[in-house]
PDB file of C-alpha atoms in Angstrom:
ATOM      1  CA  MET M 603      36.595  45.943  95.197  1.00 47.00           C
ATOM      2  CA  ARG M 604      37.488  44.257  91.815  1.00 50.00           C
ATOM      3  CA  PRO M 605      40.885  42.195  91.934  1.00 49.00           C
ATOM      4  CA  LEU M 606      43.668  43.670  89.911  1.00 47.00           C
ATOM      5  CA  SER M 607      44.521  41.850  86.580  1.00 49.00           C
ATOM      6  CA  THR M 608      47.976  41.840  84.942  1.00 49.00           C
ATOM      7  CA  SER M 609      46.730  43.821  81.828  1.00 51.00           C
ATOM      8  CA  ASP M 610      45.360  46.554  84.093  1.00 52.00           C
ATOM      9  CA  PRO M 611      47.822  49.569  84.116  1.00 50.00           C
ATOM     10  CA  VAL M 612      47.760  50.027  87.766  1.00 46.00           C
ATOM     11  CA  CYS M 613      48.871  46.840  88.372  1.00 47.00           C
ATOM     12  CA  CYS M 614      51.865  46.909  85.627  1.00 49.00           C
ATOM     13  CA  SER M 615      52.968  50.011  87.291  1.00 53.00           C
ATOM     14  CA  VAL M 616      53.251  48.362  90.720  1.00 47.00           C
ATOM     15  CA  LEU M 617      54.797  45.333  89.262  1.00 48.00           C
ATOM     16  CA  SER M 618      57.203  47.427  87.179  1.00 58.00           C
ATOM     17  CA  ARG M 619      58.568  49.568  90.665  1.00 62.00           C
ATOM     18  CA  GLN M 620      58.879  46.218  92.337  1.00 62.00           C
ATOM     19  CA  SER M 621      61.095  44.566  89.699  1.00 67.00           C
ATOM     20  CA  THR M 622      63.584  47.719  89.601  1.00 73.00           C
ATOM     21  CA  VAL M 623      63.708  47.329  93.424  1.00 67.00           C
ATOM     22  CA  PHE M 624      64.694  43.608  93.192  1.00 71.00           C
ATOM     23  CA  ARG M 625      67.218  44.364  90.083  1.00 74.00           C
ATOM     24  CA  ALA M 626      69.041  46.879  92.525  1.00 70.00           C
ATOM     25  CA  LEU M 627      68.991  44.559  95.721  1.00 73.00           C
ATOM     26  CA  ALA M 628      70.462  42.012  93.560  1.00 70.00           C
ATOM     27  CA  THR M 629      73.229  44.255  92.032  1.00 76.00           C
ATOM     28  CA  ILE M 630      74.384  45.188  95.344  1.00 74.00           C
ATOM     29  CA  LEU M 631      74.579  41.864  96.507  1.00 69.00           C
ATOM     30  CA  VAL M 632      76.667  40.381  93.452  1.00 65.00           C
ATOM     31  CA  VAL M 633      79.074  43.657  94.145  1.00 63.00           C
ATOM     32  CA  CYS M 634      79.233  43.320  97.797  1.00 60.00           C
ATOM     33  CA  VAL M 635      79.664  39.921  98.419  1.00 57.00           C
ATOM     34  CA  PRO M 636      83.244  39.291  96.371  1.00 57.00           C
ATOM     35  CA  LEU M 637      84.485  42.713  98.078  1.00 56.00           C
ATOM     36  CA  ALA M 638      83.601  41.471 101.159  1.00 56.00           C
ATOM     37  CA  SER M 639      85.457  38.113 100.708  1.00 56.00           C
ATOM     38  CA  CYS M 640      88.150  39.767  99.151  1.00 55.00           C
ATOM     39  CA  GLY M 641      88.878  42.220 102.067  1.00 53.00           C
ATOM     40  CA  GLY M 642      89.166  39.505 104.521  1.00 53.00           C
ATOM     41  CA  GLY M 643      91.562  37.457 102.536  1.00 57.00           C
ATOM     42  CA  SER M 644      93.928  40.256 101.873  1.00 68.00           C
ATOM     43  CA  MET M 645      94.068  41.134 105.825  1.00 84.00           C
ATOM     44  CA  ALA M 646      94.313  37.381 106.808  1.00 86.00           C
ATOM     45  CA  ASP M 647      97.566  37.534 104.119  1.00 86.00           C
ATOM     46  CA  LEU M 648      98.723  40.813 105.646  1.00 88.00           C
ATOM     47  CA  ARG M 649      98.427  39.763 109.545  1.00 88.00           C
ATOM     48  CA  SER M 650     100.147  36.383 108.227  1.00 88.00           C
ATOM     49  CA  TYR M 651     103.005  38.251 106.679  1.00 88.00           C
ATOM     50  CA  VAL M 652     103.298  40.536 109.895  1.00 88.00           C
ATOM     51  CA  ALA M 653     103.567  37.631 111.980  1.00 88.00           C
ATOM     52  CA  GLU M 654     106.307  35.976 109.900  1.00 88.00           C
ATOM     53  CA  VAL M 655     108.358  38.897 109.843  1.00 86.00           C
ATOM     54  CA  LYS M 656     108.296  39.318 113.824  1.00 86.00           C
ATOM     55  CA  THR M 657     109.305  35.644 113.851  1.00 87.00           C
ATOM     56  CA  ARG M 658     112.576  36.253 111.906  1.00 86.00           C
ATOM     57  CA  PRO M 659     115.768  36.430 113.883  1.00 85.00           C
ATOM     58  CA  GLY M 660     117.262  39.758 114.119  1.00 80.00           C
ATOM     59  CA  THR M 661     120.341  40.638 112.479  1.00 82.00           C
ATOM     60  CA  PRO M 662     123.221  41.342 114.847  1.00 83.00           C
ATOM     61  CA  ILE M 663     124.826  44.565 115.627  1.00 86.00           C
ATOM     62  CA  GLU M 664     128.262  45.361 115.036  1.00 87.00           C
ATOM     63  CA  ASP M 665     130.205  46.512 118.071  1.00 88.00           C
ATOM     64  CA  LEU M 666     131.621  50.059 117.872  1.00 88.00           C
ATOM     65  CA  PRO M 667     135.633  50.159 117.027  1.00 89.00           C
ATOM     66  CA  PRO M 668     137.549  50.587 120.035  1.00 91.00           C
ATOM     67  CA  ILE M 669     138.710  54.066 120.788  1.00 90.00           C
ATOM     68  CA  GLN M 670     142.289  54.851 120.119  1.00 89.00           C
ATOM     69  CA  PRO M 671     143.836  56.539 123.062  1.00 90.00           C
ATOM     70  CA  TYR M 672     144.903  60.066 122.498  1.00 88.00           C
ATOM     71  CA  VAL M 673     148.678  60.046 122.681  1.00 87.00           C
ATOM     72  CA  VAL M 674     150.003  63.426 123.406  1.00 84.00           C
ATOM     73  CA  TYR M 675     153.106  64.394 121.962  1.00 81.00           C
ATOM     74  CA  THR M 676     155.802  66.280 123.840  1.00 76.00           C
ATOM     75  CA  TYR M 677     158.196  68.690 121.907  1.00 72.00           C
ATOM     76  CA  PRO M 678     161.795  67.871 122.983  1.00 71.00           C
ATOM     77  CA  CYS M 679     163.537  70.811 124.384  1.00 70.00           C
ATOM     78  CA  ASP M 680     167.224  70.147 124.767  1.00 66.00           C
ATOM     79  CA  GLY M 681     170.190  71.686 123.583  1.00 60.00           C
ATOM     80  CA  ALA M 682     169.894  70.821 120.070  1.00 55.00           C
ATOM     81  CA  ILE M 683     166.401  72.327 119.798  1.00 57.00           C
ATOM     82  CA  GLN M 684     165.549  75.902 121.518  1.00 64.00           C
ATOM     83  CA  CYS M 685     162.242  76.172 122.690  1.00 70.00           C
ATOM     84  CA  VAL M 686     160.198  79.328 121.948  1.00 69.00           C
ATOM     85  CA  ASP M 687     157.549  81.191 124.087  1.00 71.00           C
ATOM     86  CA  PRO M 688     155.151  82.195 121.467  1.00 71.00           C
ATOM     87  CA  PHE M 689     153.972  84.894 123.811  1.00 73.00           C
ATOM     88  CA  GLU M 690     157.159  86.297 124.095  1.00 68.00           C
ATOM     89  CA  PRO M 691     158.316  89.282 121.524  1.00 64.00           C
ATOM     90  CA  PHE M 692     160.400  87.793 118.655  1.00 60.00           C
ATOM     91  CA  TYR M 693     163.162  90.309 119.279  1.00 56.00           C
ATOM     92  CA  LEU M 694     164.421  92.036 122.393  1.00 57.00           C
ATOM     93  CA  GLU M 695     167.089  94.671 122.075  1.00 56.00           C
ATOM     94  CA  PRO M 696     170.152  93.709 124.537  1.00 56.00           C
ATOM     95  CA  PRO M 697     170.426  95.702 127.455  1.00 58.00           C
ATOM     96  CA  ARG M 698     172.214  98.940 126.943  1.00 58.00           C
ATOM     97  CA  PRO M 699     175.420  99.705 128.807  1.00 57.00           C
ATOM     98  CA  THR M 700     175.550 102.605 131.691  1.00 56.00           C
ATOM     99  CA  ASP M 701     178.173 104.919 132.689  1.00 59.00           C
ATOM    100  CA  ASP M 702     179.090 102.923 135.641  1.00 60.00           C
ATOM    101  CA  GLY M 703     179.791  99.630 133.271  1.00 55.00           C
ATOM    102  CA  GLY M 704     176.120  98.095 133.891  1.00 51.00           C
ATOM    103  CA  THR M 705     173.490  97.334 131.819  1.00 49.00           C
ATOM    104  CA  THR M 706     169.922  98.464 131.949  1.00 51.00           C
ATOM    105  CA  VAL M 707     166.685  97.710 129.995  1.00 54.00           C
ATOM    106  CA  SER M 708     164.327 100.899 128.476  1.00 60.00           C
ATOM    107  CA  ASP M 709     163.394 102.849 131.533  1.00 65.00           C
ATOM    108  CA  ASN M 710     162.179 106.216 130.198  1.00 71.00           C
ATOM    109  CA  GLY M 711     159.412 106.732 133.269  1.00 79.00           C
ATOM    110  CA  ILE M 712     156.735 106.317 130.798  1.00 84.00           C
ATOM    111  CA  SER M 713     154.117 103.360 131.806  1.00 86.00           C
ATOM    112  CA  PRO M 714     150.460 102.557 131.675  1.00 89.00           C
ATOM    113  CA  ASP M 715     148.279 103.064 134.730  1.00 90.00           C
ATOM    114  CA  PHE M 716     147.382  99.594 135.617  1.00 87.00           C
ATOM    115  CA  ASP M 717     145.452 100.159 138.442  1.00 89.00           C
ATOM    116  CA  ARG M 718     142.906 102.295 136.742  1.00 91.00           C
ATOM    117  CA  ASN M 719     139.281 101.021 135.557  1.00 93.00           C
ATOM    118  CA  ARG M 720     139.324  99.758 132.230  1.00 92.00           C
ATOM    119  CA  GLU M 721     136.680 101.852 130.058  1.00 95.00           C
ATOM    120  CA  GLU M 722     133.934 100.200 127.861  1.00 94.00           C
ATOM    121  CA  LEU M 723     135.552 101.042 124.586  1.00 95.00           C
ATOM    122  CA  GLU M 724     138.872  99.684 125.593  1.00 95.00           C
ATOM    123  CA  SER M 725     137.655  96.225 124.545  1.00 93.00           C
ATOM    124  CA  TYR M 726     137.649  96.823 120.990  1.00 95.00           C
ATOM    125  CA  PRO M 727     140.396  97.638 118.603  1.00 94.00           C
ATOM    126  CA  LEU M 728     140.920 101.425 117.647  1.00 93.00           C
ATOM    127  CA  ASP M 729     140.275 100.643 113.693  1.00 92.00           C
ATOM    128  CA  ALA M 730     136.802  98.896 114.793  1.00 94.00           C
ATOM    129  CA  LEU M 731     135.562 101.960 116.074  1.00 95.00           C
ATOM    130  CA  ARG M 732     133.682 104.630 113.833  1.00 95.00           C
ATOM    131  CA  MET M 733     133.550 108.169 114.249  1.00 95.00           C
ATOM    132  CA  MET M 734     130.098 109.352 113.538  1.00 94.00           C
ATOM    133  CA  GLY M 735     129.940 112.989 114.696  1.00 94.00           C
ATOM    134  CA  THR M 736     130.400 115.578 117.486  1.00 94.00           C
ATOM    135  CA  LEU M 737     128.338 116.942 120.040  1.00 93.00           C
ATOM    136  CA  GLU M 738     128.652 120.347 121.533  1.00 91.00           C
ATOM    137  CA  LYS M 739     126.315 121.798 124.741  1.00 89.00           C
ATOM    138  CA  GLY M 740     127.867 124.963 126.330  1.00 86.00           C
ATOM    139  CA  GLU M 741     131.616 124.081 126.949  1.00 85.00           C
ATOM    140  CA  GLN M 742     131.107 120.245 126.633  1.00 89.00           C
ATOM    141  CA  PHE M 743     132.002 118.851 123.464  1.00 91.00           C
ATOM    142  CA  TRP M 744     131.863 115.118 122.857  1.00 95.00           C
ATOM    143  CA  ALA M 745     132.653 112.808 119.824  1.00 95.00           C
ATOM    144  CA  ILE M 746     129.854 110.333 118.977  1.00 95.00           C
ATOM    145  CA  LEU M 747     131.388 106.799 118.306  1.00 96.00           C
ATOM    146  CA  ARG M 748     129.853 103.308 117.256  1.00 95.00           C
ATOM    147  CA  ASP M 749     131.235 100.158 118.121  1.00 94.00           C
ATOM    148  CA  PRO M 750     131.435  96.963 115.866  1.00 94.00           C
ATOM    149  CA  ASP M 751     127.967  96.069 117.718  1.00 93.00           C
ATOM    150  CA  THR M 752     126.298  99.219 116.168  1.00 93.00           C
ATOM    151  CA  ILE M 753     126.100 100.798 119.889  1.00 94.00           C
ATOM    152  CA  ILE M 754     126.249 104.096 120.120  1.00 95.00           C
ATOM    153  CA  HIS M 755     129.035 105.799 122.423  1.00 95.00           C
ATOM    154  CA  ARG M 756     129.800 109.451 123.797  1.00 95.00           C
ATOM    155  CA  VAL M 757     133.039 110.226 124.665  1.00 96.00           C
ATOM    156  CA  GLN M 758     135.507 113.249 125.595  1.00 95.00           C
ATOM    157  CA  VAL M 759     138.889 114.469 125.869  1.00 95.00           C
ATOM    158  CA  GLY M 760     140.283 112.010 129.140  1.00 95.00           C
ATOM    159  CA  ASN M 761     138.335 109.098 128.152  1.00 96.00           C
ATOM    160  CA  PHE M 762     140.265 106.064 127.073  1.00 96.00           C
ATOM    161  CA  ILE M 763     139.610 103.956 123.825  1.00 96.00           C
ATOM    162  CA  GLY M 764     141.317 101.296 121.839  1.00 94.00           C
ATOM    163  CA  GLN M 765     143.584  98.379 123.166  1.00 93.00           C
ATOM    164  CA  ASN M 766     146.708 100.447 123.362  1.00 93.00           C
ATOM    165  CA  ASN M 767     145.626 102.491 126.293  1.00 93.00           C
ATOM    166  CA  GLY M 768     144.746 105.195 124.261  1.00 94.00           C
ATOM    167  CA  LYS M 769     143.750 108.653 125.907  1.00 95.00           C
ATOM    168  CA  ILE M 770     141.776 111.154 123.856  1.00 96.00           C
ATOM    169  CA  THR M 771     143.659 114.342 123.972  1.00 95.00           C
ATOM    170  CA  GLY M 772     141.667 116.521 121.472  1.00 94.00           C
ATOM    171  CA  ILE M 773     138.426 116.403 119.774  1.00 94.00           C
ATOM    172  CA  SER M 774     137.728 118.332 116.678  1.00 92.00           C
ATOM    173  CA  GLU M 775     134.870 118.156 114.243  1.00 91.00           C
ATOM    174  CA  ASP M 776     136.422 115.759 111.958  1.00 92.00           C
ATOM    175  CA  ARG M 777     138.792 113.543 114.100  1.00 93.00           C
ATOM    176  CA  ILE M 778     139.715 112.367 117.762  1.00 95.00           C
ATOM    177  CA  GLU M 779     143.449 112.617 118.778  1.00 95.00           C
ATOM    178  CA  LEU M 780     144.983 110.029 120.847  1.00 95.00           C
ATOM    179  CA  LEU M 781     148.231 109.408 122.749  1.00 95.00           C
ATOM    180  CA  GLU M 782     148.807 105.602 122.908  1.00 95.00           C
ATOM    181  CA  ILE M 783     151.144 103.870 125.230  1.00 92.00           C
ATOM    182  CA  ILE M 784     152.567 100.667 123.514  1.00 91.00           C
ATOM    183  CA  PRO M 785     155.562  98.297 124.440  1.00 88.00           C
ATOM    184  CA  ASP M 786     159.040  99.698 122.859  1.00 82.00           C
ATOM    185  CA  GLY M 787     160.330  96.042 122.250  1.00 77.00           C
ATOM    186  CA  ARG M 788     163.204  96.308 124.956  1.00 74.00           C
ATOM    187  CA  GLY M 789     161.173  95.668 128.240  1.00 76.00           C
ATOM    188  CA  GLY M 790     160.016  99.293 128.671  1.00 83.00           C
ATOM    189  CA  TRP M 791     156.915 101.446 127.026  1.00 88.00           C
ATOM    190  CA  GLU M 792     156.523 104.405 124.444  1.00 89.00           C
ATOM    191  CA  GLU M 793     154.010 106.866 123.769  1.00 92.00           C
ATOM    192  CA  ARG M 794     152.517 107.002 120.064  1.00 92.00           C
ATOM    193  CA  HIS M 795     150.103 109.484 118.633  1.00 94.00           C
ATOM    194  CA  ALA M 796     147.268 108.330 116.838  1.00 93.00           C
ATOM    195  CA  GLU M 797     144.024 109.621 115.195  1.00 94.00           C
ATOM    196  CA  LEU M 798     140.577 108.280 114.528  1.00 93.00           C
ATOM    197  CA  ALA M 799     139.009 110.194 111.625  1.00 92.00           C
ATOM    198  CA  LEU M 800     135.155 110.854 111.146  1.00 91.00           C
ATOM    199  CA  ALA M 801     133.504 107.971 109.062  1.00 85.00           C
ATOM    200  CA  ASP M 802     132.840 108.788 105.345  1.00 79.00           C
TER     201      ASP M 802
END
């Protein structure tokens, strides 16, 4: 085997490849060494700053303002100021004289039945209910109502609806007739006719 000469093409090719590898390694070392030194320095600075912040004295927190006691105001009721019960009627007709010289409040024998069980639709005002139509089966005739919660109900004559003791007395294709019992303002009760028409 003969030794390779520097002028030999094979030798030149090998030397060229080795030179390229050496240059690449040198470039990597030149780039990575400064970066490694910079990274270590920045982390050290960050750790130092965090440690310095932790050693700072905390800012004192101010106390909450004292709670002021609630002072209840009592409205005076004496001879100069008349106390009015907001739940009492604003006007009451004075008692009417009787034949024997006495007085009496309104007593016409009309009164709601306070002992009966309240029906579901009596929890809604009458104007909050909507008549949607009627239903007939044989001799039975019902009205279809919708409450404010969009729930459909079926009622017939004798049922109660509304908040004024409204008893259904008649049902036709376009309306429901009621007889309500309301206060008469004189300590008694009176009847009032009402209607609930078919919704448009």
